[in-house]
Amino acid sequence: MTKAARAGLTASHGEIFNLIRLTPNISRSEIARETALALSTASSRVDSLIQNGLVVEVGQLESRGGRRAIGLTVNGAAGRFGIILVAPGSQQVRVVDFSGAVLASHPLPNLSLGNPEIAMKELFSELVTLVASVPGTDEIACVCVAVDSLVEYPTGTLMTPAPLPGWHGFSVRASLAQLTDVPVLVEKLANLEAIAERLEVPHRTPDLMAVVLGDHIGCGIVIKGELYRGAFGAAGEIGHSSVLAESVVPCTCSAPSCLDSTASARAIAVLMRRAGLSVDSVADVVEIGNSNSIEGSEIVRTAGRLIGGTIANAINLINPDQLVISGPLSECVPLIRAVRSVVLEQALSLNTSQMHIRVSGLGADSALRGAAVSALDFLLSVERIDGILADS
Ligand SMILES: [Zn+2]
């Protein structure tokens, strides 16, 4: 049985398109094999996708059997969409095409986030300007807003705790609906990190926890290849799990002493300053943690043990096959060693023995990458593509 057949695919146009999207340069015969369709049927459906401007042929692939096959890929020119990143100090607008290629990016780190309504208007205006600067159509198919905040699901309303004072209860969707008719997606950063990491896993249906370690500690969860937000959007909020340690920095959550308030980069910075070390930024925290400073190393190891204990509890609940750690603190070697050590010590061995633990290789751009994948998942869903082909 083929992988596609195992997945229960019926190989509609939309499903074939999805296969092309997720398998770079796949050939017609490979599609036929994956979907269990006759080569003529698969080829005819691919031709329809090409005629509708959704797929393009890409040169000739070397074939093991002697014959040369034409590869297929998504036609980037089929459309474009916008991404808006709302995060303290790293606001950005971006234009991406349907192949996932970034057409233009514009960082706006100095844009004020003090008033959410004004900030969203300015960010959308910057996005419109950026879209117009790229040759081609001025139309965008949707806007994906990546926001450093808890996001209520399915309303898309921002909620505390969040590092955006004054944004609690703000509806990004309602705000942008006054400016555009296109669909608006709103997602928290940790969820987007998880979506980006999903594509880094060789098999397509991972159970994955993407833990983000920085000024706040977040986690995005993917179950069987699909993002899991929970009933109200609060799934993965491990940063607000109670821990047995003294709170170092305040948090607006209800836990008396949460992981964020004891082991985040903000908390570590305060502890380092108390120890007489000079710390101005997360980069300083990482540098001191990686240095020969005995006090600094002990502080980051203690934080790593607290983080590891919380992750171990979450692993026992979720049983992921992938644990990915990202964010600026992931570069702090003794902290990550402590996390890994406690996870392996405290989570059930049935959970950890086959689980793959790694530090993300996607860098600071990972949430924006995830935003692009999230928008494409929405715009190019099987249902949408089948609808386009049915109307053609
Ligand atoms: Zn908290």
PDB file of N, CA, C and O in Angstrom, residues 203-275:
ATOM      1  N   HIS A 203       9.253  12.346   8.272  1.00  0.00           N
ATOM      2  CA  HIS A 203       7.901  11.845   8.020  1.00  0.00           C
ATOM      3  C   HIS A 203       6.904  12.983   8.211  1.00  0.00           C
ATOM      4  O   HIS A 203       7.196  13.976   8.866  1.00  0.00           O
ATOM      5  N   ARG A 204       5.730  12.872   7.605  1.00  0.00           N
ATOM      6  CA  ARG A 204       4.853  14.041   7.499  1.00  0.00           C
ATOM      7  C   ARG A 204       3.876  14.198   8.647  1.00  0.00           C
ATOM      8  O   ARG A 204       3.123  15.161   8.698  1.00  0.00           O
ATOM      9  N   THR A 205       3.821  13.236   9.540  1.00  0.00           N
ATOM     10  CA  THR A 205       2.802  13.318  10.592  1.00  0.00           C
ATOM     11  C   THR A 205       3.428  13.207  11.982  1.00  0.00           C
ATOM     12  O   THR A 205       3.074  12.317  12.770  1.00  0.00           O
ATOM     13  N   PRO A 206       4.376  14.099  12.307  1.00  0.00           N
ATOM     14  CA  PRO A 206       5.030  13.976  13.612  1.00  0.00           C
ATOM     15  C   PRO A 206       4.122  14.377  14.765  1.00  0.00           C
ATOM     16  O   PRO A 206       3.173  15.147  14.599  1.00  0.00           O
ATOM     17  N   ASP A 207       4.430  13.832  15.948  1.00  0.00           N
ATOM     18  CA  ASP A 207       3.918  14.353  17.213  1.00  0.00           C
ATOM     19  C   ASP A 207       5.071  15.169  17.777  1.00  0.00           C
ATOM     20  O   ASP A 207       6.100  14.603  18.160  1.00  0.00           O
ATOM     21  N   LEU A 208       4.915  16.468  17.796  1.00  0.00           N
ATOM     22  CA  LEU A 208       6.077  17.344  18.001  1.00  0.00           C
ATOM     23  C   LEU A 208       5.798  18.415  19.047  1.00  0.00           C
ATOM     24  O   LEU A 208       4.697  18.982  19.079  1.00  0.00           O
ATOM     25  N   MET A 209       6.777  18.637  19.930  1.00  0.00           N
ATOM     26  CA  MET A 209       6.730  19.771  20.847  1.00  0.00           C
ATOM     27  C   MET A 209       7.850  20.723  20.463  1.00  0.00           C
ATOM     28  O   MET A 209       9.019  20.320  20.425  1.00  0.00           O
ATOM     29  N   ALA A 210       7.502  21.978  20.150  1.00  0.00           N
ATOM     30  CA  ALA A 210       8.513  22.999  19.825  1.00  0.00           C
ATOM     31  C   ALA A 210       8.556  23.975  20.994  1.00  0.00           C
ATOM     32  O   ALA A 210       7.643  24.781  21.173  1.00  0.00           O
ATOM     33  N   VAL A 211       9.611  23.875  21.799  1.00  0.00           N
ATOM     34  CA  VAL A 211       9.736  24.714  23.001  1.00  0.00           C
ATOM     35  C   VAL A 211      10.619  25.915  22.663  1.00  0.00           C
ATOM     36  O   VAL A 211      11.716  25.751  22.135  1.00  0.00           O
ATOM     37  N   VAL A 212      10.105  27.107  22.949  1.00  0.00           N
ATOM     38  CA  VAL A 212      10.822  28.342  22.641  1.00  0.00           C
ATOM     39  C   VAL A 212      11.302  28.964  23.944  1.00  0.00           C
ATOM     40  O   VAL A 212      10.499  29.259  24.838  1.00  0.00           O
ATOM     41  N   LEU A 213      12.636  29.150  24.056  1.00  0.00           N
ATOM     42  CA  LEU A 213      13.224  29.668  25.292  1.00  0.00           C
ATOM     43  C   LEU A 213      13.801  31.058  25.050  1.00  0.00           C
ATOM     44  O   LEU A 213      14.771  31.215  24.313  1.00  0.00           O
ATOM     45  N   GLY A 214      13.181  32.053  25.681  1.00  0.00           N
ATOM     46  CA  GLY A 214      13.670  33.422  25.560  1.00  0.00           C
ATOM     47  C   GLY A 214      13.190  34.225  26.748  1.00  0.00           C
ATOM     48  O   GLY A 214      13.154  33.703  27.875  1.00  0.00           O
ATOM     49  N   ASP A 215      12.812  35.480  26.519  1.00  0.00           N
ATOM     50  CA  ASP A 215      12.266  36.291  27.608  1.00  0.00           C
ATOM     51  C   ASP A 215      10.985  35.663  28.156  1.00  0.00           C
ATOM     52  O   ASP A 215      10.577  35.941  29.285  1.00  0.00           O
ATOM     53  N   HIS A 216      10.347  34.865  27.314  1.00  0.00           N
ATOM     54  CA  HIS A 216       9.200  34.052  27.748  1.00  0.00           C
ATOM     55  C   HIS A 216       9.431  32.625  27.267  1.00  0.00           C
ATOM     56  O   HIS A 216      10.202  32.408  26.332  1.00  0.00           O
ATOM     57  N   ILE A 217       8.769  31.693  27.931  1.00  0.00           N
ATOM     58  CA  ILE A 217       8.935  30.284  27.563  1.00  0.00           C
ATOM     59  C   ILE A 217       7.605  29.789  27.007  1.00  0.00           C
ATOM     60  O   ILE A 217       6.580  29.835  27.695  1.00  0.00           O
ATOM     61  N   GLY A 218       7.622  29.383  25.748  1.00  0.00           N
ATOM     62  CA  GLY A 218       6.393  28.934  25.098  1.00  0.00           C
ATOM     63  C   GLY A 218       6.589  27.570  24.476  1.00  0.00           C
ATOM     64  O   GLY A 218       7.703  27.044  24.420  1.00  0.00           O
ATOM     65  N   CYS A 219       5.494  27.012  23.991  1.00  0.00           N
ATOM     66  CA  CYS A 219       5.569  25.695  23.354  1.00  0.00           C
ATOM     67  C   CYS A 219       4.438  25.562  22.340  1.00  0.00           C
ATOM     68  O   CYS A 219       3.291  25.881  22.653  1.00  0.00           O
ATOM     69  N   GLY A 220       4.781  25.152  21.129  1.00  0.00           N
ATOM     70  CA  GLY A 220       3.773  24.818  20.130  1.00  0.00           C
ATOM     71  C   GLY A 220       3.707  23.307  20.019  1.00  0.00           C
ATOM     72  O   GLY A 220       4.724  22.622  20.133  1.00  0.00           O
ATOM     73  N   ILE A 221       2.496  22.794  19.833  1.00  0.00           N
ATOM     74  CA  ILE A 221       2.303  21.337  19.803  1.00  0.00           C
ATOM     75  C   ILE A 221       1.715  20.919  18.456  1.00  0.00           C
ATOM     76  O   ILE A 221       0.729  21.516  17.993  1.00  0.00           O
ATOM     77  N   VAL A 222       2.316  19.927  17.852  1.00  0.00           N
ATOM     78  CA  VAL A 222       1.782  19.331  16.627  1.00  0.00           C
ATOM     79  C   VAL A 222       1.436  17.884  16.939  1.00  0.00           C
ATOM     80  O   VAL A 222       2.270  17.149  17.482  1.00  0.00           O
ATOM     81  N   ILE A 223       0.204  17.504  16.667  1.00  0.00           N
ATOM     82  CA  ILE A 223      -0.236  16.123  16.893  1.00  0.00           C
ATOM     83  C   ILE A 223      -0.555  15.496  15.535  1.00  0.00           C
ATOM     84  O   ILE A 223      -1.399  16.001  14.801  1.00  0.00           O
ATOM     85  N   LYS A 224       0.135  14.409  15.227  1.00  0.00           N
ATOM     86  CA  LYS A 224      -0.060  13.720  13.939  1.00  0.00           C
ATOM     87  C   LYS A 224       0.000  14.700  12.759  1.00  0.00           C
ATOM     88  O   LYS A 224      -0.822  14.659  11.839  1.00  0.00           O
ATOM     89  N   GLY A 225       0.945  15.622  12.825  1.00  0.00           N
ATOM     90  CA  GLY A 225       1.172  16.545  11.716  1.00  0.00           C
ATOM     91  C   GLY A 225       0.299  17.787  11.732  1.00  0.00           C
ATOM     92  O   GLY A 225       0.465  18.675  10.901  1.00  0.00           O
ATOM     93  N   GLU A 226      -0.661  17.872  12.683  1.00  0.00           N
ATOM     94  CA  GLU A 226      -1.569  19.018  12.719  1.00  0.00           C
ATOM     95  C   GLU A 226      -1.322  19.831  13.977  1.00  0.00           C
ATOM     96  O   GLU A 226      -1.143  19.264  15.065  1.00  0.00           O
ATOM     97  N   LEU A 227      -1.349  21.170  13.829  1.00  0.00           N
ATOM     98  CA  LEU A 227      -1.184  22.044  14.984  1.00  0.00           C
ATOM     99  C   LEU A 227      -2.312  21.800  15.985  1.00  0.00           C
ATOM    100  O   LEU A 227      -3.477  21.702  15.609  1.00  0.00           O
ATOM    101  N   TYR A 228      -1.939  21.696  17.269  1.00  0.00           N
ATOM    102  CA  TYR A 228      -2.947  21.508  18.323  1.00  0.00           C
ATOM    103  C   TYR A 228      -2.993  22.769  19.183  1.00  0.00           C
ATOM    104  O   TYR A 228      -2.030  23.108  19.863  1.00  0.00           O
ATOM    105  N   ARG A 229      -4.131  23.495  19.108  1.00  0.00           N
ATOM    106  CA  ARG A 229      -4.266  24.737  19.862  1.00  0.00           C
ATOM    107  C   ARG A 229      -5.006  24.538  21.181  1.00  0.00           C
ATOM    108  O   ARG A 229      -5.003  25.422  22.023  1.00  0.00           O
ATOM    109  N   GLY A 230      -5.643  23.378  21.358  1.00  0.00           N
ATOM    110  CA  GLY A 230      -6.502  23.180  22.522  1.00  0.00           C
ATOM    111  C   GLY A 230      -7.872  23.788  22.266  1.00  0.00           C
ATOM    112  O   GLY A 230      -8.148  24.311  21.189  1.00  0.00           O
ATOM    113  N   ALA A 231      -8.739  23.736  23.275  1.00  0.00           N
ATOM    114  CA  ALA A 231     -10.114  24.207  23.105  1.00  0.00           C
ATOM    115  C   ALA A 231     -10.176  25.720  22.925  1.00  0.00           C
ATOM    116  O   ALA A 231     -10.997  26.233  22.165  1.00  0.00           O
ATOM    117  N   PHE A 232      -9.311  26.456  23.616  1.00  0.00           N
ATOM    118  CA  PHE A 232      -9.427  27.924  23.618  1.00  0.00           C
ATOM    119  C   PHE A 232      -8.150  28.624  23.138  1.00  0.00           C
ATOM    120  O   PHE A 232      -8.071  29.851  23.208  1.00  0.00           O
ATOM    121  N   GLY A 233      -7.159  27.858  22.715  1.00  0.00           N
ATOM    122  CA  GLY A 233      -5.928  28.474  22.202  1.00  0.00           C
ATOM    123  C   GLY A 233      -4.785  28.484  23.188  1.00  0.00           C
ATOM    124  O   GLY A 233      -3.719  29.006  22.885  1.00  0.00           O
ATOM    125  N   ALA A 234      -4.993  27.927  24.389  1.00  0.00           N
ATOM    126  CA  ALA A 234      -3.954  28.021  25.425  1.00  0.00           C
ATOM    127  C   ALA A 234      -3.079  26.776  25.519  1.00  0.00           C
ATOM    128  O   ALA A 234      -2.236  26.693  26.416  1.00  0.00           O
ATOM    129  N   ALA A 235      -3.235  25.825  24.595  1.00  0.00           N
ATOM    130  CA  ALA A 235      -2.380  24.624  24.642  1.00  0.00           C
ATOM    131  C   ALA A 235      -0.921  25.025  24.502  1.00  0.00           C
ATOM    132  O   ALA A 235      -0.579  25.929  23.740  1.00  0.00           O
ATOM    133  N   GLY A 236      -0.058  24.369  25.265  1.00  0.00           N
ATOM    134  CA  GLY A 236       1.382  24.615  25.148  1.00  0.00           C
ATOM    135  C   GLY A 236       1.907  25.715  26.054  1.00  0.00           C
ATOM    136  O   GLY A 236       3.105  26.002  26.012  1.00  0.00           O
ATOM    137  N   GLU A 237       1.054  26.315  26.879  1.00  0.00           N
ATOM    138  CA  GLU A 237       1.529  27.436  27.714  1.00  0.00           C
ATOM    139  C   GLU A 237       2.317  26.921  28.925  1.00  0.00           C
ATOM    140  O   GLU A 237       1.994  27.209  30.086  1.00  0.00           O
ATOM    141  N   ILE A 238       3.382  26.207  28.654  1.00  0.00           N
ATOM    142  CA  ILE A 238       4.173  25.623  29.743  1.00  0.00           C
ATOM    143  C   ILE A 238       4.924  26.682  30.537  1.00  0.00           C
ATOM    144  O   ILE A 238       5.344  26.439  31.661  1.00  0.00           O
ATOM    145  N   GLY A 239       5.088  27.870  29.963  1.00  0.00           N
ATOM    146  CA  GLY A 239       5.772  28.946  30.681  1.00  0.00           C
ATOM    147  C   GLY A 239       5.025  29.362  31.935  1.00  0.00           C
ATOM    148  O   GLY A 239       5.613  29.982  32.825  1.00  0.00           O
ATOM    149  N   HIS A 240       3.751  29.002  32.013  1.00  0.00           N
ATOM    150  CA  HIS A 240       2.957  29.393  33.181  1.00  0.00           C
ATOM    151  C   HIS A 240       2.611  28.185  34.055  1.00  0.00           C
ATOM    152  O   HIS A 240       1.691  28.257  34.880  1.00  0.00           O
ATOM    153  N   SER A 241       3.354  27.108  33.884  1.00  0.00           N
ATOM    154  CA  SER A 241       3.222  25.968  34.791  1.00  0.00           C
ATOM    155  C   SER A 241       3.896  26.323  36.110  1.00  0.00           C
ATOM    156  O   SER A 241       4.956  26.957  36.123  1.00  0.00           O
ATOM    157  N   SER A 242       3.295  25.904  37.216  1.00  0.00           N
ATOM    158  CA  SER A 242       3.879  26.167  38.534  1.00  0.00           C
ATOM    159  C   SER A 242       5.163  25.379  38.716  1.00  0.00           C
ATOM    160  O   SER A 242       5.264  24.218  38.278  1.00  0.00           O
ATOM    161  N   VAL A 243       6.149  26.009  39.328  1.00  0.00           N
ATOM    162  CA  VAL A 243       7.393  25.307  39.657  1.00  0.00           C
ATOM    163  C   VAL A 243       7.752  25.588  41.112  1.00  0.00           C
ATOM    164  O   VAL A 243       7.329  26.598  41.685  1.00  0.00           O
ATOM    165  N   LEU A 244       8.547  24.677  41.700  1.00  0.00           N
ATOM    166  CA  LEU A 244       8.972  24.858  43.091  1.00  0.00           C
ATOM    167  C   LEU A 244      10.251  25.685  43.112  1.00  0.00           C
ATOM    168  O   LEU A 244      11.359  25.170  43.248  1.00  0.00           O
ATOM    169  N   ALA A 245      10.107  26.965  42.908  1.00  0.00           N
ATOM    170  CA  ALA A 245      11.247  27.888  42.945  1.00  0.00           C
ATOM    171  C   ALA A 245      10.698  29.278  43.217  1.00  0.00           C
ATOM    172  O   ALA A 245       9.513  29.541  42.975  1.00  0.00           O
ATOM    173  N   GLU A 246      11.580  30.128  43.712  1.00  0.00           N
ATOM    174  CA  GLU A 246      11.118  31.474  44.053  1.00  0.00           C
ATOM    175  C   GLU A 246      10.966  32.324  42.790  1.00  0.00           C
ATOM    176  O   GLU A 246      11.854  32.349  41.930  1.00  0.00           O
ATOM    177  N   SER A 247       9.821  33.002  42.690  1.00  0.00           N
ATOM    178  CA  SER A 247       9.576  33.885  41.547  1.00  0.00           C
ATOM    179  C   SER A 247      10.596  35.031  41.551  1.00  0.00           C
ATOM    180  O   SER A 247      10.830  35.660  42.572  1.00  0.00           O
ATOM    181  N   VAL A 248      11.200  35.284  40.399  1.00  0.00           N
ATOM    182  CA  VAL A 248      12.247  36.306  40.303  1.00  0.00           C
ATOM    183  C   VAL A 248      11.733  37.560  39.608  1.00  0.00           C
ATOM    184  O   VAL A 248      12.079  38.678  39.968  1.00  0.00           O
ATOM    185  N   VAL A 249      10.911  37.361  38.568  1.00  0.00           N
ATOM    186  CA  VAL A 249      10.307  38.499  37.854  1.00  0.00           C
ATOM    187  C   VAL A 249       8.791  38.303  37.863  1.00  0.00           C
ATOM    188  O   VAL A 249       8.303  37.174  37.917  1.00  0.00           O
ATOM    189  N   PRO A 250       8.027  39.394  37.811  1.00  0.00           N
ATOM    190  CA  PRO A 250       6.572  39.251  37.872  1.00  0.00           C
ATOM    191  C   PRO A 250       5.989  38.625  36.610  1.00  0.00           C
ATOM    192  O   PRO A 250       6.569  38.721  35.532  1.00  0.00           O
ATOM    193  N   CYS A 251       4.851  37.963  36.776  1.00  0.00           N
ATOM    194  CA  CYS A 251       4.110  37.433  35.631  1.00  0.00           C
ATOM    195  C   CYS A 251       2.638  37.687  35.908  1.00  0.00           C
ATOM    196  O   CYS A 251       2.215  37.653  37.062  1.00  0.00           O
ATOM    197  N   THR A 252       1.874  37.954  34.865  1.00  0.00           N
ATOM    198  CA  THR A 252       0.455  38.274  35.047  1.00  0.00           C
ATOM    199  C   THR A 252      -0.431  37.027  35.082  1.00  0.00           C
ATOM    200  O   THR A 252      -1.645  37.134  35.154  1.00  0.00           O
ATOM    201  N   CYS A 253       0.175  35.831  35.017  1.00  0.00           N
ATOM    202  CA  CYS A 253      -0.649  34.628  35.105  1.00  0.00           C
ATOM    203  C   CYS A 253      -1.021  34.376  36.565  1.00  0.00           C
ATOM    204  O   CYS A 253      -0.552  35.063  37.467  1.00  0.00           O
ATOM    205  N   SER A 254      -1.863  33.363  36.788  1.00  0.00           N
ATOM    206  CA  SER A 254      -2.386  33.149  38.140  1.00  0.00           C
ATOM    207  C   SER A 254      -1.499  32.243  38.996  1.00  0.00           C
ATOM    208  O   SER A 254      -1.716  32.121  40.195  1.00  0.00           O
ATOM    209  N   ALA A 255      -0.476  31.615  38.395  1.00  0.00           N
ATOM    210  CA  ALA A 255       0.379  30.719  39.180  1.00  0.00           C
ATOM    211  C   ALA A 255       1.231  31.534  40.154  1.00  0.00           C
ATOM    212  O   ALA A 255       1.746  32.590  39.786  1.00  0.00           O
ATOM    213  N   PRO A 256       1.367  31.069  41.392  1.00  0.00           N
ATOM    214  CA  PRO A 256       2.162  31.826  42.356  1.00  0.00           C
ATOM    215  C   PRO A 256       3.635  31.928  41.955  1.00  0.00           C
ATOM    216  O   PRO A 256       4.300  32.919  42.236  1.00  0.00           O
ATOM    217  N   SER A 257       4.149  30.918  41.311  1.00  0.00           N
ATOM    218  CA  SER A 257       5.548  30.940  40.888  1.00  0.00           C
ATOM    219  C   SER A 257       5.638  30.087  39.618  1.00  0.00           C
ATOM    220  O   SER A 257       5.671  28.867  39.680  1.00  0.00           O
ATOM    221  N   CYS A 258       5.628  30.752  38.464  1.00  0.00           N
ATOM    222  CA  CYS A 258       5.575  29.999  37.204  1.00  0.00           C
ATOM    223  C   CYS A 258       6.979  29.889  36.586  1.00  0.00           C
ATOM    224  O   CYS A 258       7.910  30.571  37.000  1.00  0.00           O
ATOM    225  N   LEU A 259       7.095  29.047  35.564  1.00  0.00           N
ATOM    226  CA  LEU A 259       8.382  28.828  34.906  1.00  0.00           C
ATOM    227  C   LEU A 259       8.925  30.137  34.319  1.00  0.00           C
ATOM    228  O   LEU A 259      10.116  30.428  34.425  1.00  0.00           O
ATOM    229  N   ASP A 260       8.029  30.934  33.702  1.00  0.00           N
ATOM    230  CA  ASP A 260       8.440  32.231  33.141  1.00  0.00           C
ATOM    231  C   ASP A 260       9.080  33.124  34.200  1.00  0.00           C
ATOM    232  O   ASP A 260      10.058  33.809  33.930  1.00  0.00           O
ATOM    233  N   SER A 261       8.474  33.120  35.396  1.00  0.00           N
ATOM    234  CA  SER A 261       8.937  34.058  36.429  1.00  0.00           C
ATOM    235  C   SER A 261      10.201  33.562  37.133  1.00  0.00           C
ATOM    236  O   SER A 261      10.799  34.292  37.913  1.00  0.00           O
ATOM    237  N   THR A 262      10.611  32.316  36.850  1.00  0.00           N
ATOM    238  CA  THR A 262      11.776  31.756  37.541  1.00  0.00           C
ATOM    239  C   THR A 262      12.935  31.350  36.623  1.00  0.00           C
ATOM    240  O   THR A 262      14.088  31.322  37.062  1.00  0.00           O
ATOM    241  N   ALA A 263      12.628  31.029  35.347  1.00  0.00           N
ATOM    242  CA  ALA A 263      13.675  30.445  34.497  1.00  0.00           C
ATOM    243  C   ALA A 263      13.747  31.041  33.094  1.00  0.00           C
ATOM    244  O   ALA A 263      14.502  30.555  32.266  1.00  0.00           O
ATOM    245  N   SER A 264      12.957  32.079  32.821  1.00  0.00           N
ATOM    246  CA  SER A 264      13.045  32.721  31.497  1.00  0.00           C
ATOM    247  C   SER A 264      14.334  33.545  31.433  1.00  0.00           C
ATOM    248  O   SER A 264      15.015  33.752  32.447  1.00  0.00           O
ATOM    249  N   ALA A 265      14.650  34.052  30.257  1.00  0.00           N
ATOM    250  CA  ALA A 265      15.852  34.881  30.110  1.00  0.00           C
ATOM    251  C   ALA A 265      15.766  36.117  31.010  1.00  0.00           C
ATOM    252  O   ALA A 265      16.774  36.555  31.570  1.00  0.00           O
ATOM    253  N   ARG A 266      14.545  36.666  31.150  1.00  0.00           N
ATOM    254  CA  ARG A 266      14.367  37.835  32.032  1.00  0.00           C
ATOM    255  C   ARG A 266      14.743  37.466  33.464  1.00  0.00           C
ATOM    256  O   ARG A 266      15.439  38.216  34.154  1.00  0.00           O
ATOM    257  N   ALA A 267      14.270  36.304  33.909  1.00  0.00           N
ATOM    258  CA  ALA A 267      14.541  35.884  35.293  1.00  0.00           C
ATOM    259  C   ALA A 267      16.030  35.585  35.479  1.00  0.00           C
ATOM    260  O   ALA A 267      16.630  35.971  36.491  1.00  0.00           O
ATOM    261  N   ILE A 268      16.621  34.924  34.492  1.00  0.00           N
ATOM    262  CA  ILE A 268      18.052  34.592  34.593  1.00  0.00           C
ATOM    263  C   ILE A 268      18.869  35.887  34.655  1.00  0.00           C
ATOM    264  O   ILE A 268      19.837  35.990  35.429  1.00  0.00           O
ATOM    265  N   ALA A 269      18.470  36.885  33.860  1.00  0.00           N
ATOM    266  CA  ALA A 269      19.203  38.166  33.849  1.00  0.00           C
ATOM    267  C   ALA A 269      19.181  38.799  35.240  1.00  0.00           C
ATOM    268  O   ALA A 269      20.210  39.303  35.718  1.00  0.00           O
ATOM    269  N   VAL A 270      18.018  38.756  35.898  1.00  0.00           N
ATOM    270  CA  VAL A 270      17.908  39.342  37.247  1.00  0.00           C
ATOM    271  C   VAL A 270      18.808  38.574  38.215  1.00  0.00           C
ATOM    272  O   VAL A 270      19.543  39.171  39.019  1.00  0.00           O
ATOM    273  N   LEU A 271      18.786  37.247  38.140  1.00  0.00           N
ATOM    274  CA  LEU A 271      19.617  36.436  39.040  1.00  0.00           C
ATOM    275  C   LEU A 271      21.103  36.702  38.810  1.00  0.00           C
ATOM    276  O   LEU A 271      21.900  36.733  39.754  1.00  0.00           O
ATOM    277  N   MET A 272      21.478  36.896  37.550  1.00  0.00           N
ATOM    278  CA  MET A 272      22.894  37.188  37.247  1.00  0.00           C
ATOM    279  C   MET A 272      23.291  38.547  37.808  1.00  0.00           C
ATOM    280  O   MET A 272      24.388  38.706  38.347  1.00  0.00           O
ATOM    281  N   ARG A 273      22.390  39.519  37.682  1.00  0.00           N
ATOM    282  CA  ARG A 273      22.697  40.859  38.233  1.00  0.00           C
ATOM    283  C   ARG A 273      22.836  40.769  39.753  1.00  0.00           C
ATOM    284  O   ARG A 273      23.721  41.389  40.343  1.00  0.00           O
ATOM    285  N   ARG A 274      21.962  39.988  40.395  1.00  0.00           N
ATOM    286  CA  ARG A 274      22.060  39.816  41.850  1.00  0.00           C
ATOM    287  C   ARG A 274      23.408  39.213  42.240  1.00  0.00           C
ATOM    288  O   ARG A 274      23.914  39.436  43.337  1.00  0.00           O
ATOM    289  N   ALA A 275      23.971  38.410  41.315  1.00  0.00           N
ATOM    290  CA  ALA A 275      25.273  37.772  41.589  1.00  0.00           C
ATOM    291  C   ALA A 275      26.426  38.697  41.218  1.00  0.00           C
ATOM    292  O   ALA A 275      27.591  38.287  41.238  1.00  0.00           O
TER     293      ALA A 275
END
